Amino acid sequence: MPDAVFSALPTTVFEEMSGLARALGAINLGQGFPDDPGPEALRRKAAEAVLSGYNQYPPMAGLPELRQAVARHYGRAQGLDLDPMTEVTVTSGATEALAAAFLALIEPGDEVIVFQPVYDAYLPLIRRAGGVPRLVTLNPPDWRFTRALLEAAITPRTRFVVLNNPVNPTGLVLPEDDLALVAEICVAHDLTAICDEVWEQVVFTPAAHRPLIAFPGMRERCVKIGSAGKMFGLTGWKVGFLCAAPALSRVLARAHQFLTFTTPPNLQAAVAFGLDEPDDWFEAMPRTLAASQTRLAEALRREGFAVLPSQGTYFLNVDLAASGVAMSDREFALLAVREAGVAAIPVSALYERDPATTILRLCFAKADATLDEGAARLARARDLAPRR
């Protein structure tokens, strides 16, 4: 019989909208990937490693030079003191890291606090591991949670919190007070935090990313997940990092070894090079993306759209109701791609229940001309839509 968790899942909204964009020749402001090829030095390093390097199985937990580079990077960037050999595991992307964490740690019946709107991989993976999601619903425009919301989600069976920061799809970088609250509640209720921090380098001044693992009481109860694909704008490389205290890391690595076992050694070598010799990448890349975000936001505002703030990630959101559109986000997204030639993501698809239905997510990690034309096409879609 088909698996009860996966057989009932629809095609993801990302594949649906990107598929429509491909079929219709539309501009794709939906799925989150840049339209440039990524840093040339890293791509050259990866090519050289294929031609002249080692192409057999690397160590299961990752090349030592990459694990060391990850530890050094997080030491410099976030003040973390990680042992590369006992606290860092290399995975085939952050989604594999999430799967390894859920499968390694969740016991059947364990409850897992998850914030919605939610990255679509979380819930099926948690359920396949035997976990029971406890949803905390966040709403626009500020997307903030409170102590009362968190406490209401906790029962005697709650064991984990899944925290995405910076947040996809909202573009929020969680402030210090919110992180301190999560840490306090984890310690008080003996919860482990699984932290999806793949956007940690894509943060726009004056916002600043702080890892939850650095907060009091969290060093031994936090799994930190990073992504070289997001750090370097190379989303197809699928090189991720699992960072945790040794007791957690040992279990995480056991799950990883039976998922992908390892990750292409040439990509690992190139990522290690990039982390240790980034030039000004980690300063220039966020500045460039911040300029793209500003360009798209201003173009949309000129067209009369209500744009929500974005402090990080590749995404900003439009409030359709506040923009005068009398359609749901999904209805408008389908209209926009089919009739105006621009794809976007309806944020309602990232809720399991009680969704916000007027928010459209747009990816601004694109060339200026693409952003300008995308804004113009969204305006044409709005002209075709019923008005409030």
Tab-separated table of C-alpha atoms in Angstrom:
chain	number	residue	atom	x	y	z
A	1	MET	CA	0.000	0.000	0.000
A	2	PRO	CA	1.214	3.567	-0.633
A	3	ASP	CA	2.605	5.462	2.314
A	4	ALA	CA	-0.178	7.359	4.091
A	5	VAL	CA	1.964	10.469	4.626
A	6	PHE	CA	3.401	10.938	1.145
A	7	SER	CA	0.684	9.466	-1.074
A	8	ALA	CA	-1.799	12.160	-0.024
A	9	LEU	CA	0.570	15.062	-0.665
A	10	PRO	CA	-0.178	17.339	-3.614
A	11	THR	CA	2.486	18.706	-5.932
A	12	THR	CA	4.269	21.453	-4.029
A	13	VAL	CA	3.234	25.010	-4.786
A	14	PHE	CA	6.844	25.723	-5.817
A	15	GLU	CA	6.824	23.011	-8.479
A	16	GLU	CA	3.319	23.986	-9.593
A	17	MET	CA	4.134	27.655	-10.110
A	18	SER	CA	7.582	27.030	-11.594
A	19	GLY	CA	6.066	24.435	-13.925
A	20	LEU	CA	3.485	26.949	-15.113
A	21	ALA	CA	6.223	29.552	-15.574
A	22	ARG	CA	8.237	27.140	-17.742
A	23	ALA	CA	5.229	26.038	-19.766
A	24	LEU	CA	3.956	29.564	-20.352
A	25	GLY	CA	7.290	31.348	-20.723
A	26	ALA	CA	6.514	33.503	-17.696
A	27	ILE	CA	8.937	35.431	-15.504
A	28	ASN	CA	9.519	33.325	-12.400
A	29	LEU	CA	9.451	35.412	-9.223
A	30	GLY	CA	8.118	32.403	-7.355
A	31	GLN	CA	10.778	29.787	-6.615
A	32	GLY	CA	13.739	31.082	-4.618
A	33	PHE	CA	16.823	30.878	-6.776
A	34	PRO	CA	19.109	33.575	-8.221
A	35	ASP	CA	19.361	34.011	-11.968
A	36	ASP	CA	23.147	34.449	-11.949
A	37	PRO	CA	25.542	31.481	-11.956
A	38	GLY	CA	27.145	32.101	-8.543
A	39	PRO	CA	30.728	32.959	-7.533
A	40	GLU	CA	33.120	32.041	-10.332
A	41	ALA	CA	35.986	31.169	-7.979
A	42	LEU	CA	33.881	28.470	-6.302
A	43	ARG	CA	32.646	27.084	-9.598
A	44	ARG	CA	36.221	26.880	-10.888
A	45	LYS	CA	37.324	25.170	-7.690
A	46	ALA	CA	34.550	22.581	-8.050
A	47	ALA	CA	35.491	21.939	-11.697
A	48	GLU	CA	39.182	21.577	-10.823
A	49	ALA	CA	38.294	19.149	-8.029
A	50	VAL	CA	36.379	16.937	-10.460
A	51	LEU	CA	39.255	16.876	-12.961
A	52	SER	CA	42.197	16.536	-10.618
A	53	GLY	CA	40.746	15.661	-7.221
A	54	TYR	CA	39.242	12.639	-5.502
A	55	ASN	CA	35.941	11.395	-6.938
A	56	GLN	CA	35.246	8.329	-4.799
A	57	TYR	CA	33.318	8.118	-1.540
A	58	PRO	CA	34.462	10.835	0.861
A	59	PRO	CA	34.095	10.319	4.623
A	60	MET	CA	30.460	9.869	5.651
A	61	ALA	CA	30.409	12.912	7.948
A	62	GLY	CA	32.086	15.126	5.352
A	63	LEU	CA	35.571	16.054	4.203
A	64	PRO	CA	37.650	17.089	7.233
A	65	GLU	CA	38.665	20.300	5.456
A	66	LEU	CA	35.015	21.292	4.988
A	67	ARG	CA	34.036	20.452	8.557
A	68	GLN	CA	36.975	22.528	9.763
A	69	ALA	CA	36.041	25.393	7.431
A	70	VAL	CA	32.437	25.335	8.705
A	71	ALA	CA	33.637	25.544	12.299
A	72	ARG	CA	36.009	28.406	11.471
A	73	HIS	CA	33.308	30.273	9.559
A	74	TYR	CA	30.805	30.070	12.400
A	75	GLY	CA	33.530	31.082	14.833
A	76	ARG	CA	34.254	34.221	12.843
A	77	ALA	CA	30.711	35.092	11.812
A	78	GLN	CA	28.708	34.103	14.898
A	79	GLY	CA	31.171	33.607	17.736
A	80	LEU	CA	30.474	29.869	17.999
A	81	ASP	CA	33.081	27.407	19.248
A	82	LEU	CA	32.368	24.193	17.350
A	83	ASP	CA	34.542	21.088	17.302
A	84	PRO	CA	34.654	20.187	13.591
A	85	MET	CA	35.165	16.480	14.211
A	86	THR	CA	32.451	15.929	16.823
A	87	GLU	CA	29.944	18.731	16.192
A	88	VAL	CA	29.744	19.234	12.397
A	89	THR	CA	28.240	16.847	9.828
A	90	VAL	CA	28.055	17.629	6.105
A	91	THR	CA	24.777	16.731	4.392
A	92	SER	CA	23.414	16.759	0.856
A	93	GLY	CA	21.584	20.009	1.365
A	94	ALA	CA	19.614	21.484	4.237
A	95	THR	CA	16.475	19.464	3.449
A	96	GLU	CA	18.480	16.281	3.976
A	97	ALA	CA	19.788	17.788	7.210
A	98	LEU	CA	16.208	18.419	8.328
A	99	ALA	CA	15.214	14.861	7.412
A	100	ALA	CA	18.183	13.464	9.324
A	101	ALA	CA	17.318	15.555	12.379
A	102	PHE	CA	13.665	14.535	12.388
A	103	LEU	CA	14.359	10.842	11.755
A	104	ALA	CA	17.184	10.696	14.276
A	105	LEU	CA	15.493	12.489	17.151
A	106	ILE	CA	11.702	12.152	16.948
A	107	GLU	CA	10.084	9.150	18.609
A	108	PRO	CA	6.548	8.116	17.585
A	109	GLY	CA	4.028	10.344	19.338
A	110	ASP	CA	6.462	13.156	20.128
A	111	GLU	CA	4.924	16.558	19.572
A	112	VAL	CA	6.819	19.149	17.569
A	113	ILE	CA	6.046	22.875	17.636
A	114	VAL	CA	6.064	24.315	14.116
A	115	PHE	CA	5.322	27.884	13.074
A	116	GLN	CA	3.091	28.494	10.052
A	117	PRO	CA	3.395	29.703	7.317
A	118	VAL	CA	5.881	26.860	7.098
A	119	TYR	CA	8.496	25.599	4.660
A	120	ASP	CA	6.632	22.763	2.980
A	121	ALA	CA	9.104	19.959	3.786
A	122	TYR	CA	8.687	20.189	7.559
A	123	LEU	CA	5.276	18.638	8.129
A	124	PRO	CA	5.535	15.497	5.952
A	125	LEU	CA	9.020	14.745	7.276
A	126	ILE	CA	7.922	15.194	10.891
A	127	ARG	CA	4.922	12.929	10.333
A	128	ARG	CA	6.991	10.295	8.524
A	129	ALA	CA	9.272	10.227	11.595
A	130	GLY	CA	6.224	9.589	13.780
A	131	GLY	CA	5.974	13.101	15.163
A	132	VAL	CA	2.824	15.130	15.742
A	133	PRO	CA	3.049	18.772	14.601
A	134	ARG	CA	1.685	21.410	16.981
A	135	LEU	CA	1.041	24.420	14.789
A	136	VAL	CA	1.563	27.994	15.958
A	137	THR	CA	-0.066	30.367	13.484
A	138	LEU	CA	1.635	33.658	12.627
A	139	ASN	CA	-0.166	36.429	10.808
A	140	PRO	CA	0.782	39.463	8.734
A	141	PRO	CA	1.974	42.107	8.815
A	142	ASP	CA	4.451	41.489	11.668
A	143	TRP	CA	4.446	37.627	11.778
A	144	ARG	CA	5.425	37.696	15.479
A	145	PHE	CA	4.730	35.112	18.171
A	146	THR	CA	4.115	35.677	21.873
A	147	ARG	CA	4.759	33.780	25.085
A	148	ALA	CA	1.061	32.966	25.261
A	149	LEU	CA	1.074	31.452	21.754
A	150	LEU	CA	4.072	29.274	22.547
A	151	GLU	CA	2.867	28.156	25.956
A	152	ALA	CA	-0.536	27.241	24.529
A	153	ALA	CA	1.131	24.846	22.079
A	154	ILE	CA	3.037	22.894	24.744
A	155	THR	CA	1.675	19.675	26.213
A	156	PRO	CA	3.330	16.895	28.250
A	157	ARG	CA	4.234	15.198	24.942
A	158	THR	CA	6.007	18.191	23.407
A	159	ARG	CA	9.678	17.456	22.741
A	160	PHE	CA	10.839	19.772	19.939
A	161	VAL	CA	10.572	23.241	18.442
A	162	VAL	CA	11.369	23.815	14.765
A	163	LEU	CA	12.577	27.366	14.209
A	164	ASN	CA	13.315	28.926	10.835
A	165	ASN	CA	15.366	32.121	11.126
A	166	PRO	CA	15.698	34.211	8.962
A	167	VAL	CA	12.182	33.240	8.000
A	168	ASN	CA	10.958	31.905	4.674
A	169	PRO	CA	8.424	33.065	3.452
A	170	THR	CA	8.062	36.212	5.549
A	171	GLY	CA	11.536	37.764	5.227
A	172	LEU	CA	11.610	38.345	9.001
A	173	VAL	CA	14.878	38.176	10.945
A	174	LEU	CA	13.850	37.229	14.467
A	175	PRO	CA	14.770	39.886	17.018
A	176	GLU	CA	16.796	39.161	20.139
A	177	ASP	CA	13.760	39.169	22.428
A	178	ASP	CA	11.922	36.535	20.371
A	179	LEU	CA	14.950	34.253	20.314
A	180	ALA	CA	15.497	34.690	24.045
A	181	LEU	CA	11.857	33.719	24.608
A	182	VAL	CA	12.233	30.530	22.559
A	183	ALA	CA	15.428	29.644	24.441
A	184	GLU	CA	13.774	30.277	27.807
A	185	ILE	CA	10.805	28.078	26.928
A	186	CYS	CA	13.043	25.292	25.563
A	187	VAL	CA	15.007	25.209	28.804
A	188	ALA	CA	11.917	25.430	31.025
A	189	HIS	CA	10.119	22.592	29.209
A	190	ASP	CA	13.178	20.481	28.296
A	191	LEU	CA	12.679	20.914	24.536
A	192	THR	CA	15.216	20.463	21.753
A	193	ALA	CA	15.283	23.135	19.047
A	194	ILE	CA	15.852	22.172	15.414
A	195	CYS	CA	16.970	25.428	13.814
A	196	ASP	CA	16.732	25.925	10.061
A	197	GLU	CA	19.136	28.852	9.608
A	198	VAL	CA	19.860	28.497	5.900
A	199	TRP	CA	19.333	32.234	5.248
A	200	GLU	CA	21.748	33.315	7.999
A	201	GLN	CA	24.087	35.164	5.579
A	202	VAL	CA	21.261	36.800	3.619
A	203	VAL	CA	20.417	39.523	6.152
A	204	PHE	CA	20.080	43.227	5.437
A	205	THR	CA	21.439	46.010	7.650
A	206	PRO	CA	20.395	46.996	10.313
A	207	ALA	CA	18.965	43.530	11.009
A	208	ALA	CA	21.407	40.961	12.405
A	209	HIS	CA	21.183	37.186	12.650
A	210	ARG	CA	21.864	35.451	15.941
A	211	PRO	CA	21.904	31.646	16.146
A	212	LEU	CA	19.662	30.140	18.810
A	213	ILE	CA	22.458	27.747	19.804
A	214	ALA	CA	24.345	30.753	21.254
A	215	PHE	CA	21.638	31.582	23.799
A	216	PRO	CA	21.872	30.492	27.448
A	217	GLY	CA	20.984	26.857	27.973
A	218	MET	CA	20.816	26.024	24.240
A	219	ARG	CA	24.310	24.692	23.491
A	220	GLU	CA	23.368	21.101	24.356
A	221	ARG	CA	19.766	21.213	23.116
A	222	CYS	CA	20.001	22.829	19.697
A	223	VAL	CA	20.543	21.488	16.179
A	224	LYS	CA	21.783	24.226	13.845
A	225	ILE	CA	21.291	23.693	10.098
A	226	GLY	CA	23.106	25.737	7.447
A	227	SER	CA	23.276	25.718	3.661
A	228	ALA	CA	26.177	26.499	1.349
A	229	GLY	CA	23.646	26.791	-1.461
A	230	LYS	CA	22.036	29.786	0.227
A	231	MET	CA	25.338	31.243	1.467
A	232	PHE	CA	26.838	31.334	-2.031
A	233	GLY	CA	23.757	31.525	-4.249
A	234	LEU	CA	24.408	28.019	-5.619
A	235	THR	CA	21.083	26.401	-4.782
A	236	GLY	CA	21.638	23.352	-6.985
A	237	TRP	CA	24.785	22.272	-5.170
A	238	LYS	CA	22.894	20.884	-2.164
A	239	VAL	CA	25.635	21.072	0.443
A	240	GLY	CA	24.329	21.493	3.984
A	241	PHE	CA	25.655	21.487	7.541
A	242	LEU	CA	24.348	19.892	10.735
A	243	CYS	CA	25.906	21.470	13.826
A	244	ALA	CA	25.148	20.225	17.329
A	245	ALA	CA	26.761	19.112	20.572
A	246	PRO	CA	28.516	15.707	20.379
A	247	ALA	CA	25.699	13.682	21.938
A	248	LEU	CA	23.236	15.003	19.361
A	249	SER	CA	25.724	14.915	16.488
A	250	ARG	CA	26.428	11.220	16.938
A	251	VAL	CA	22.746	10.381	16.443
A	252	LEU	CA	22.316	12.850	13.583
A	253	ALA	CA	25.262	11.331	11.721
A	254	ARG	CA	23.777	7.845	12.072
A	255	ALA	CA	20.596	9.021	10.339
A	256	HIS	CA	22.583	10.868	7.671
A	257	GLN	CA	24.594	7.759	6.812
A	258	PHE	CA	21.424	5.917	5.804
A	259	LEU	CA	19.914	8.809	3.845
A	260	THR	CA	22.526	10.087	1.399
A	261	PHE	CA	25.629	8.728	3.206
A	262	THR	CA	27.758	11.463	1.725
A	263	THR	CA	27.932	14.481	-0.580
A	264	PRO	CA	29.945	15.008	-3.817
A	265	PRO	CA	33.564	15.606	-2.780
A	266	ASN	CA	34.255	18.240	-5.416
A	267	LEU	CA	31.404	20.408	-4.110
A	268	GLN	CA	32.592	19.918	-0.537
A	269	ALA	CA	36.101	21.012	-1.510
A	270	ALA	CA	34.774	24.095	-3.283
A	271	VAL	CA	32.570	25.087	-0.338
A	272	ALA	CA	35.519	24.694	2.051
A	273	PHE	CA	37.513	27.004	-0.209
A	274	GLY	CA	34.663	29.520	-0.305
A	275	LEU	CA	34.218	29.585	3.469
A	276	ASP	CA	37.927	30.072	4.140
A	277	GLU	CA	38.651	32.529	1.313
A	278	PRO	CA	35.417	34.443	0.762
A	279	ASP	CA	37.057	37.773	-0.225
A	280	ASP	CA	34.252	40.265	0.437
A	281	TRP	CA	31.447	37.867	-0.567
A	282	PHE	CA	29.637	37.878	2.769
A	283	GLU	CA	29.539	41.684	2.757
A	284	ALA	CA	28.914	42.285	-0.950
A	285	MET	CA	26.260	39.592	-1.479
A	286	PRO	CA	23.775	40.955	1.111
A	287	ARG	CA	24.331	44.500	-0.165
A	288	THR	CA	23.551	43.415	-3.715
A	289	LEU	CA	20.436	41.551	-2.647
A	290	ALA	CA	19.304	44.451	-0.459
A	291	ALA	CA	19.533	46.708	-3.516
A	292	SER	CA	17.443	44.213	-5.514
A	293	GLN	CA	14.883	44.037	-2.728
A	294	THR	CA	14.639	47.828	-2.642
A	295	ARG	CA	14.306	48.007	-6.428
A	296	LEU	CA	11.421	45.508	-6.539
A	297	ALA	CA	9.690	47.008	-3.498
A	298	GLU	CA	9.844	50.523	-4.957
A	299	ALA	CA	8.631	49.352	-8.369
A	300	LEU	CA	5.691	47.580	-6.753
A	301	ARG	CA	4.823	50.579	-4.597
A	302	ARG	CA	4.840	52.815	-7.663
A	303	GLU	CA	2.285	50.458	-9.162
A	304	GLY	CA	0.136	50.791	-6.046
A	305	PHE	CA	0.956	47.532	-4.263
A	306	ALA	CA	1.231	47.339	-0.471
A	307	VAL	CA	4.639	45.784	0.225
A	308	LEU	CA	5.505	44.216	3.587
A	309	PRO	CA	8.983	44.713	5.105
A	310	SER	CA	11.750	42.203	4.336
A	311	GLN	CA	14.871	42.004	6.501
A	312	GLY	CA	16.480	38.957	4.896
A	313	THR	CA	16.128	35.913	2.597
A	314	TYR	CA	15.391	36.281	-1.139
A	315	PHE	CA	11.753	37.194	-0.532
A	316	LEU	CA	9.354	40.036	0.009
A	317	ASN	CA	5.583	39.883	0.307
A	318	VAL	CA	2.704	41.869	-1.128
A	319	ASP	CA	-0.589	42.301	0.733
A	320	LEU	CA	-3.168	41.912	-2.026
A	321	ALA	CA	-6.147	43.059	0.039
A	322	ALA	CA	-4.315	46.244	1.041
A	323	SER	CA	-3.418	46.671	-2.643
A	324	GLY	CA	-7.073	46.720	-3.654
A	325	VAL	CA	-7.232	43.177	-5.091
A	326	ALA	CA	-10.459	41.318	-4.347
A	327	MET	CA	-9.052	37.837	-4.950
A	328	SER	CA	-7.332	35.261	-2.786
A	329	ASP	CA	-3.571	34.955	-3.136
A	330	ARG	CA	-3.901	31.625	-4.950
A	331	GLU	CA	-6.500	32.941	-7.394
A	332	PHE	CA	-4.367	35.991	-8.102
A	333	ALA	CA	-1.175	33.922	-8.492
A	334	LEU	CA	-2.865	31.733	-11.112
A	335	LEU	CA	-4.241	34.787	-12.899
A	336	ALA	CA	-0.818	36.454	-12.855
A	337	VAL	CA	1.080	33.518	-14.345
A	338	ARG	CA	-1.561	32.580	-16.915
A	339	GLU	CA	-2.727	36.014	-18.066
A	340	ALA	CA	0.153	38.376	-17.246
A	341	GLY	CA	3.203	36.098	-17.521
A	342	VAL	CA	4.647	36.339	-14.014
A	343	ALA	CA	4.844	33.573	-11.396
A	344	ALA	CA	4.625	34.135	-7.632
A	345	ILE	CA	3.905	32.024	-4.555
A	346	PRO	CA	0.583	32.303	-2.670
A	347	VAL	CA	1.577	32.219	0.993
A	348	SER	CA	-1.712	30.510	1.922
A	349	ALA	CA	-0.213	27.305	0.440
A	350	LEU	CA	2.330	27.322	3.284
A	351	TYR	CA	-0.315	26.973	6.005
A	352	GLU	CA	-1.948	23.699	6.934
A	353	ARG	CA	-5.004	25.362	8.423
A	354	ASP	CA	-6.485	28.828	9.005
A	355	PRO	CA	-4.279	30.474	6.372
A	356	ALA	CA	-3.720	34.098	5.633
A	357	THR	CA	-5.183	34.301	2.135
A	358	THR	CA	-4.069	37.696	0.823
A	359	ILE	CA	-0.249	37.480	0.845
A	360	LEU	CA	1.868	36.890	-2.274
A	361	ARG	CA	5.575	35.977	-1.970
A	362	LEU	CA	8.025	37.264	-4.574
A	363	CYS	CA	11.695	36.392	-5.098
A	364	PHE	CA	13.928	39.422	-5.741
A	365	ALA	CA	17.209	37.544	-6.338
A	366	LYS	CA	16.945	38.439	-10.016
A	367	ALA	CA	18.429	40.862	-12.539
A	368	ASP	CA	17.157	44.443	-12.490
A	369	ALA	CA	15.402	44.097	-15.841
A	370	THR	CA	13.614	40.962	-14.634
A	371	LEU	CA	12.433	42.716	-11.473
A	372	ASP	CA	11.196	45.756	-13.406
A	373	GLU	CA	9.300	43.642	-15.909
A	374	GLY	CA	7.965	41.401	-13.129
A	375	ALA	CA	6.508	44.410	-11.300
A	376	ALA	CA	4.939	45.695	-14.523
A	377	ARG	CA	3.358	42.303	-15.214
A	378	LEU	CA	1.984	42.075	-11.678
A	379	ALA	CA	0.402	45.474	-12.225
A	380	ARG	CA	-1.223	44.146	-15.432
A	381	ALA	CA	-2.524	41.166	-13.450
A	382	ARG	CA	-4.016	43.533	-10.883
A	383	ASP	CA	-5.750	45.434	-13.693
A	384	LEU	CA	-7.352	42.149	-14.753
A	385	ALA	CA	-8.417	41.220	-11.213
A	386	PRO	CA	-11.625	42.237	-9.427
A	387	ARG	CA	-11.038	45.347	-7.305
A	388	ARG	CA	-12.103	46.119	-3.784
